[in-house]
mmCIF file of C-alpha atoms in Angstrom:
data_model
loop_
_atom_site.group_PDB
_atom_site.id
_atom_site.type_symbol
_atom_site.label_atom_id
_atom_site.label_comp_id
_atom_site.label_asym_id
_atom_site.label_seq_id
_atom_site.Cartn_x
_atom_site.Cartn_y
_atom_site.Cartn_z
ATOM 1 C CA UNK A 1 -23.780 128.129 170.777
ATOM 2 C CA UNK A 2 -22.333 125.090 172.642
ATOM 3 C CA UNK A 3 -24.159 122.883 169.684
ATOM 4 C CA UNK A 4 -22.251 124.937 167.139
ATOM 5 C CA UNK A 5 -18.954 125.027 168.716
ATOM 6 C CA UNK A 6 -19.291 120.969 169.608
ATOM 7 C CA UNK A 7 -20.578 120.809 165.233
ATOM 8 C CA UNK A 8 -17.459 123.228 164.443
ATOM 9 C CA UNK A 9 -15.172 120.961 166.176
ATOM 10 C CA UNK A 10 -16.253 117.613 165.182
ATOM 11 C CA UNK A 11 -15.860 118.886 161.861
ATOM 12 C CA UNK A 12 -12.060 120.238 162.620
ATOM 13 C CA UNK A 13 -11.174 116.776 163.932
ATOM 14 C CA UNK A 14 -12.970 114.903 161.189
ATOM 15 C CA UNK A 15 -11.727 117.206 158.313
ATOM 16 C CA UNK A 16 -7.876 116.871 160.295
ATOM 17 C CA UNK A 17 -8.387 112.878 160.716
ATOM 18 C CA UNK A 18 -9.273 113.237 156.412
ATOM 19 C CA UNK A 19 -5.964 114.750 156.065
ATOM 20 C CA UNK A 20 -4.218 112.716 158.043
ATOM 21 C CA UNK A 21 -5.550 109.783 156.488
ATOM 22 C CA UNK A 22 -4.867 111.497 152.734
ATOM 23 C CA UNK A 23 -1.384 112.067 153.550
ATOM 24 C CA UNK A 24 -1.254 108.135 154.916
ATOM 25 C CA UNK A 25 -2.314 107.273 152.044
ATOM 26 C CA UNK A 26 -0.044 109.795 149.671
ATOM 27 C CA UNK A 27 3.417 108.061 151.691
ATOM 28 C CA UNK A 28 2.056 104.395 151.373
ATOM 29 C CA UNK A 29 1.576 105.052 147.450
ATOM 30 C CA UNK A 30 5.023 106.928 146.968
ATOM 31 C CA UNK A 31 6.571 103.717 148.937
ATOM 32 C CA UNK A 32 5.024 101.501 145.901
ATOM 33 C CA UNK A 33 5.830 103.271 142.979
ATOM 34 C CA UNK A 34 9.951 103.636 144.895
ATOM 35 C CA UNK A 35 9.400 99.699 144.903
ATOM 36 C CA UNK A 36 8.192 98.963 141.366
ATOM 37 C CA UNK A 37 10.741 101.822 140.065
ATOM 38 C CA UNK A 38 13.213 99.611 142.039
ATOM 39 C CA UNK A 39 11.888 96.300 141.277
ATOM 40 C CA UNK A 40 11.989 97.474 136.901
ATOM 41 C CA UNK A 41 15.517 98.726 137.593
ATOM 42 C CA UNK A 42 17.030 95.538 138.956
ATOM 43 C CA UNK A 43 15.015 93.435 136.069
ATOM 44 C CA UNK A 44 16.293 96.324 133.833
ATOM 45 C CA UNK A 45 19.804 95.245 135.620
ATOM 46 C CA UNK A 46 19.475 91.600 135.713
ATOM 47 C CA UNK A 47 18.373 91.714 131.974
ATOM 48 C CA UNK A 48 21.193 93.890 130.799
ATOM 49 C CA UNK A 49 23.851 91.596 133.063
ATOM 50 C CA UNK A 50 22.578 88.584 131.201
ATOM 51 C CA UNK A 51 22.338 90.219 127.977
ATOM 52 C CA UNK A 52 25.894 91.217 128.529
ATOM 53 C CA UNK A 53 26.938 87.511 129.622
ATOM 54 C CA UNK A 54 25.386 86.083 127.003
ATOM 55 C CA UNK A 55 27.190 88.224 124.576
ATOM 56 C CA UNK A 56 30.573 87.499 126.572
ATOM 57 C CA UNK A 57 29.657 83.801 125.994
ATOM 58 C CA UNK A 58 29.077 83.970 122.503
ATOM 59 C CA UNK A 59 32.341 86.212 121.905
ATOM 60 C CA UNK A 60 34.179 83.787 123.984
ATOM 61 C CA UNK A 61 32.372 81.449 121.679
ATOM 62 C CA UNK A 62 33.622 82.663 118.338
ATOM 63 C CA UNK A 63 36.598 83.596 119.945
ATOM 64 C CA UNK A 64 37.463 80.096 120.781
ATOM 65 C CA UNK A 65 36.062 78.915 117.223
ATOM 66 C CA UNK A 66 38.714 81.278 115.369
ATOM 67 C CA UNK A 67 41.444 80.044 117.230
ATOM 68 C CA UNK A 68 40.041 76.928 116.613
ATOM 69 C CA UNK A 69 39.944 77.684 112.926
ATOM 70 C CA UNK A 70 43.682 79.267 113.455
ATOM 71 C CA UNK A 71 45.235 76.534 115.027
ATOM 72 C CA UNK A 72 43.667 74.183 112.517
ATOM 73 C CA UNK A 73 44.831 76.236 109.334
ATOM 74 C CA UNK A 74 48.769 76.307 111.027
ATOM 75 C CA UNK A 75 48.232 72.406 111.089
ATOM 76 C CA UNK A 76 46.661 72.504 107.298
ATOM 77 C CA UNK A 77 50.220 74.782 106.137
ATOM 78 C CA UNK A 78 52.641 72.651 108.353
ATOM 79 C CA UNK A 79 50.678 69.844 106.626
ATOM 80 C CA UNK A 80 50.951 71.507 103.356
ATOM 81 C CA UNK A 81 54.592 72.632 103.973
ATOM 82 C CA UNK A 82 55.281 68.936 104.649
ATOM 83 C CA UNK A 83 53.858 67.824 101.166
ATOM 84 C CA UNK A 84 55.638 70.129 99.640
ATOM 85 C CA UNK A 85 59.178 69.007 100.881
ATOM 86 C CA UNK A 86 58.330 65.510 100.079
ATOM 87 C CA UNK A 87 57.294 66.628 96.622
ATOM 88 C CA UNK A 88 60.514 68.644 96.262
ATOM 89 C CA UNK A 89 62.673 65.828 97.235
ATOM 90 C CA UNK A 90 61.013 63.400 94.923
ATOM 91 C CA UNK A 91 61.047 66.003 92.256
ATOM 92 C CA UNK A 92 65.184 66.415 93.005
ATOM 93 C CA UNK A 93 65.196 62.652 93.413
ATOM 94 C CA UNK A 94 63.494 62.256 89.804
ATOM 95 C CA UNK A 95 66.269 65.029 88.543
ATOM 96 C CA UNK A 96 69.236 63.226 89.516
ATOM 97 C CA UNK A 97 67.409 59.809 88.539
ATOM 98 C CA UNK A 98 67.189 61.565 85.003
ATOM 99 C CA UNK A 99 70.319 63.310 84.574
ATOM 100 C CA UNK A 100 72.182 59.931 85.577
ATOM 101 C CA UNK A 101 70.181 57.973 83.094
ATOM 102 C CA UNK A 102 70.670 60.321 80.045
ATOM 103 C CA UNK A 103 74.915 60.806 81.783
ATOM 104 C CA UNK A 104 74.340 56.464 81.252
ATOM 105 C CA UNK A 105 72.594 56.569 77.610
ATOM 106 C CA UNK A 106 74.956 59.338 76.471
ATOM 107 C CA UNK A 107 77.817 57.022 77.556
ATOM 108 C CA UNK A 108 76.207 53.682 76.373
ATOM 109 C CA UNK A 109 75.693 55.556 72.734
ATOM 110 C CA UNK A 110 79.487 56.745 73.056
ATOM 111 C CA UNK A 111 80.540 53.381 72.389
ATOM 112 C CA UNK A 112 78.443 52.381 69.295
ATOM 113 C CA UNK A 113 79.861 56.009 68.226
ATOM 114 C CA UNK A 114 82.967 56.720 65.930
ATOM 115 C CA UNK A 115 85.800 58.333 68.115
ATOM 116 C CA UNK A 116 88.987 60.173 67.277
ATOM 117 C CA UNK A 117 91.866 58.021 68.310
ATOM 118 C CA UNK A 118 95.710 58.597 67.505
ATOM 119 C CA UNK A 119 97.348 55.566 66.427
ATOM 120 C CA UNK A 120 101.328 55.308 65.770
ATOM 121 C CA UNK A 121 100.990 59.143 65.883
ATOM 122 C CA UNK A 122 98.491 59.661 63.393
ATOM 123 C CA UNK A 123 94.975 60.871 64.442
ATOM 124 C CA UNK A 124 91.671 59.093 62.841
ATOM 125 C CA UNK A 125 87.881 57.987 63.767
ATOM 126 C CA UNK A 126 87.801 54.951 64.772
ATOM 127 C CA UNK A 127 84.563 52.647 65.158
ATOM 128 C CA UNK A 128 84.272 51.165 69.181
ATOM 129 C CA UNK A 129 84.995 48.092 67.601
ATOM 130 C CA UNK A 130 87.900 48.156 65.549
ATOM 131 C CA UNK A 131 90.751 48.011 68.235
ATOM 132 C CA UNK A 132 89.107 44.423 70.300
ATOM 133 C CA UNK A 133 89.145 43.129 66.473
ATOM 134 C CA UNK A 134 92.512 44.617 65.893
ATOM 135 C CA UNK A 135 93.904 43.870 69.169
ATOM 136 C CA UNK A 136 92.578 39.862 68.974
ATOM 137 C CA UNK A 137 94.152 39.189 65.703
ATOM 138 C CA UNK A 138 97.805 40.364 66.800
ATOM 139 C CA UNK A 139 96.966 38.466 69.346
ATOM 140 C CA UNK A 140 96.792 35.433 67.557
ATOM 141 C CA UNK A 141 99.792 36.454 65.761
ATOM 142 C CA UNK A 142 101.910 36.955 68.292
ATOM 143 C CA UNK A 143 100.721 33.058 69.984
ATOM 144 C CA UNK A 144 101.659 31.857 66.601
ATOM 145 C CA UNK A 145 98.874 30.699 64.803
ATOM 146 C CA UNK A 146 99.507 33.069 61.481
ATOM 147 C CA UNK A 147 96.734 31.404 59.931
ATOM 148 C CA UNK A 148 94.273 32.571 62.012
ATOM 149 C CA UNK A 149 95.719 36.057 62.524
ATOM 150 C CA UNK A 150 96.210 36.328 58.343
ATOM 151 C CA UNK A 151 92.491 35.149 58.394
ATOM 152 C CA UNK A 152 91.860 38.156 60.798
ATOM 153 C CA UNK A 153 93.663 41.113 59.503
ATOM 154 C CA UNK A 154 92.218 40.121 56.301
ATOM 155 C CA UNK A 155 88.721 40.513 57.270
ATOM 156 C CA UNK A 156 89.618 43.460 59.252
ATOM 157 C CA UNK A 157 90.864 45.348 56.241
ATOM 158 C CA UNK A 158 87.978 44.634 54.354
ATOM 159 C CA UNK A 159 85.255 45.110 57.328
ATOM 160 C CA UNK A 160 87.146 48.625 58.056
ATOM 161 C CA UNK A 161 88.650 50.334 54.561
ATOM 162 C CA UNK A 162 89.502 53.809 56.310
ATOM 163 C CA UNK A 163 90.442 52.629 59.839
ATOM 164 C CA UNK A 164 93.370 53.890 61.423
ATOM 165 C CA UNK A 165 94.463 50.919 62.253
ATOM 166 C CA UNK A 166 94.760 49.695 58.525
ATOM 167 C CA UNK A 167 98.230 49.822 57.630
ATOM 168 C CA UNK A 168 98.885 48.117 60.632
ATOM 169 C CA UNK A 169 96.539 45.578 59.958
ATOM 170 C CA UNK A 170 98.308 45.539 56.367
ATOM 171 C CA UNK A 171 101.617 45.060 58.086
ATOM 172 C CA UNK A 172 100.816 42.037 60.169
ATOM 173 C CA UNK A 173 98.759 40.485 57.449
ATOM 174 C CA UNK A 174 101.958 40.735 55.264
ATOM 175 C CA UNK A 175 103.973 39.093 58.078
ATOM 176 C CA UNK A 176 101.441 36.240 58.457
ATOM 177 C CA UNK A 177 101.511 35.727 54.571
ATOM 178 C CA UNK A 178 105.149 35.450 54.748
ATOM 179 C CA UNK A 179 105.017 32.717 57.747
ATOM 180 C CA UNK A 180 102.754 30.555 55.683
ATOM 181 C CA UNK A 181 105.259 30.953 52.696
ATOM 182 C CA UNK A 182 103.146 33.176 50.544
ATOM 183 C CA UNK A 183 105.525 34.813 49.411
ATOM 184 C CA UNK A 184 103.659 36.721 46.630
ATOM 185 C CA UNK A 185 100.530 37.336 48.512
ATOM 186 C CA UNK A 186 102.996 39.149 51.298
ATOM 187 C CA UNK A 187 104.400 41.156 48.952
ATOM 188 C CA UNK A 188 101.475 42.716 47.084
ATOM 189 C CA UNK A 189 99.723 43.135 50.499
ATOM 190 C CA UNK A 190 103.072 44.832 52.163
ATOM 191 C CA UNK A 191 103.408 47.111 48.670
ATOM 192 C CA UNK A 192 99.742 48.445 48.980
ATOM 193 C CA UNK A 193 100.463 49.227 52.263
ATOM 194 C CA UNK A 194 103.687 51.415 52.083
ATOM 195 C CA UNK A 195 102.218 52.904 48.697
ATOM 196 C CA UNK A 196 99.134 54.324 50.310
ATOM 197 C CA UNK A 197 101.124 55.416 53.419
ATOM 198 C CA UNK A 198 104.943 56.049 52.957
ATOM 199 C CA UNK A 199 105.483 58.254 55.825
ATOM 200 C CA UNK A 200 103.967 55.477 58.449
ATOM 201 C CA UNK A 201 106.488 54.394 60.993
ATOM 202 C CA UNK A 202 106.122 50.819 59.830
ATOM 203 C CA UNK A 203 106.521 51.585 56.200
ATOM 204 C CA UNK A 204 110.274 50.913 56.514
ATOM 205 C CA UNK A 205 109.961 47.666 58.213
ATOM 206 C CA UNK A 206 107.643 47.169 55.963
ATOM 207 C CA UNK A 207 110.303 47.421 52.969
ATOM 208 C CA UNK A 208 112.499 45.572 54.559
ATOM 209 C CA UNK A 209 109.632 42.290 55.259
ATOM 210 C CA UNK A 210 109.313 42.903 50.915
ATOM 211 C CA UNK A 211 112.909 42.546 50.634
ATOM 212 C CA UNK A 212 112.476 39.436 52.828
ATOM 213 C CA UNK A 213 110.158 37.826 50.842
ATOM 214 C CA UNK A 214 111.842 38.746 47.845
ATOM 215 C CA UNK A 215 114.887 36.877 49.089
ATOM 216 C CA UNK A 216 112.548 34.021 49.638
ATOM 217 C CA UNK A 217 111.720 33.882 45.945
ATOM 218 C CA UNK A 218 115.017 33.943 44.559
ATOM 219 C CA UNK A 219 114.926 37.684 43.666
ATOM 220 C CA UNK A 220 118.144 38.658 45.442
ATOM 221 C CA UNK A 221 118.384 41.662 43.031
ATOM 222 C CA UNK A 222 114.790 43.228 43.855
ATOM 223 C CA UNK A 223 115.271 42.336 47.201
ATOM 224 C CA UNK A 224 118.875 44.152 47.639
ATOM 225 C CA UNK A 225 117.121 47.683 45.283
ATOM 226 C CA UNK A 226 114.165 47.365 48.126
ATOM 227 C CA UNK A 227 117.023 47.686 50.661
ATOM 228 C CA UNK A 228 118.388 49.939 49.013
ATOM 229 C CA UNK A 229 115.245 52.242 48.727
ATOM 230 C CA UNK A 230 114.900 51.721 51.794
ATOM 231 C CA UNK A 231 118.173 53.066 52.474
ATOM 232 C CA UNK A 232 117.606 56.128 50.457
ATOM 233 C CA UNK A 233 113.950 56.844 51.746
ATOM 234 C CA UNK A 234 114.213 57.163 55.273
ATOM 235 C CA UNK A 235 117.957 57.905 56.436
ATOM 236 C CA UNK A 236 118.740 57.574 60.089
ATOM 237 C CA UNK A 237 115.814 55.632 60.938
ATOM 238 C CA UNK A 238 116.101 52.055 62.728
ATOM 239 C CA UNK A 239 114.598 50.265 59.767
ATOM 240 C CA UNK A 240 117.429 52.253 57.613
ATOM 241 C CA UNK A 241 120.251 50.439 59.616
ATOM 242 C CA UNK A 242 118.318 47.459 59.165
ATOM 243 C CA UNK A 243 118.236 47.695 55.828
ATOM 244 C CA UNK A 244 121.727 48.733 55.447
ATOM 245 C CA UNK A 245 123.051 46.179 57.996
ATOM 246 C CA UNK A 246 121.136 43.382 55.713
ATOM 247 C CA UNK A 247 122.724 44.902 52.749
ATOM 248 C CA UNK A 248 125.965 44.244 54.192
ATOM 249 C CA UNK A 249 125.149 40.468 54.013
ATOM 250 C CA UNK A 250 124.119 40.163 50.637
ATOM 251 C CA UNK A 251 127.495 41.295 49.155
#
């Protein structure tokens, strides 16, 4: 009995020490599997933070590149902008370069070109050089050397048939005829010219340098009908009272 009761209880204590140990065990093996489940969620953690700050970095990365790439593109269209107002000015620069040189050309061609002058009231193309030719050979006249200025007006009348200057040329060419005493070359010059133009203001004087001439020849009767014509043809003009006034003397 005692045996069975000392068997009985060994086995209580060894079966309770079993459990004991068992459930020792149990807690130490829960602790581990908390510390690995711990120890996978902070790697989980510590990958996921660098994961995440790696991707920061490379977003702050291409961040930095595109305003990298946006600054440099605001340089590229001030740049660009820059060009384009240099271009525009040389452009505007060429414009006004061109519109003076065609403004010059058009006014260097203007004087190889006929113009419309108005001479003793009557209106006529004239070439650019007719009035310096015209203007030099009165010139001469009026310094007195009629040979010369005959010379002139008689190559101006021939160089320039249907200027307006012509009948003036006409007149003074008649006048420088008649200082060199030729008498009959004044006359048939100073005739031609009030023929072809008997309403110009110098066709009376004109008349009145025949009559002149005439005098000059011994034809006191033409010279005194030219007067006379003169007289008749234009009434209350100066070269009229000339005429009449010279008529006066011839009596």
């Amino acid at each position: 009995m005692n045996a069975r009761v000392s068997t009985l209880l060994w086995l209580v204590a060894a079966t309770g020490g079993l459990l004991a140990a068992t459930q020792a065990h149990a807690g130490v093996f829960d602790d581990d599997e908390a510390r690995k489940a711990v120890i996978t969620l902070r790697d989980q953690f510590n990958g996921f933070q660098a994961t995440a700050s790696q991707r920061i970095d490379q977003n702050s990365r291409v961040q930095l590149d595109m305003q990298n790439q946006l600054e440099g593109l605001r340089q590229e269209v001030a740049r660009l902008r820059g060009q384009n107002e240099v271009l525009q000015n040389q452009v505007d620069t060429l414009q006004r370069q061109q519109k003076d040189y065609y403004a010059d050309l058009d006014a260097r061609l203007k004087k190889f070109e006929p113009q419309q002058v108005t001479v003793d009231g009557r209106e006529g193309m004239s070439q650019p050089t007719e009035k310096p030719e015209y203007d030099a050979a009165l010139k001469q006249f009026q310094s007195g050397d009629f040979k010369g200025a005959g010379s002139a007006f008689s190559s101006f009348a021939r160089k320039y048939p249907q200027s307006p200057y012509l009948p003036l040329a006409q007149f003074w060419l008649g006048n420088s005829l008649y200082a060199q005493r030729d008498y009959k070359g004044s006359i048939s010059v100073l005739q031609n010219m009030v023929e072809a133009n008997p309403t110009h203001p110098k066709a009376p004087d004109a008349m009145i340098a025949i009559a002149n001439n005439q005098l000059e020849s011994n034809q006191k009767a033409a010279a005194k009908k030219t007067l006379e014509n003169v007289v008749a043809k234009y009434p209350g003009t100066e070269g009229a009272q000339a005429a009449s006034n010279r008529l006066k003397t011839l009596k």
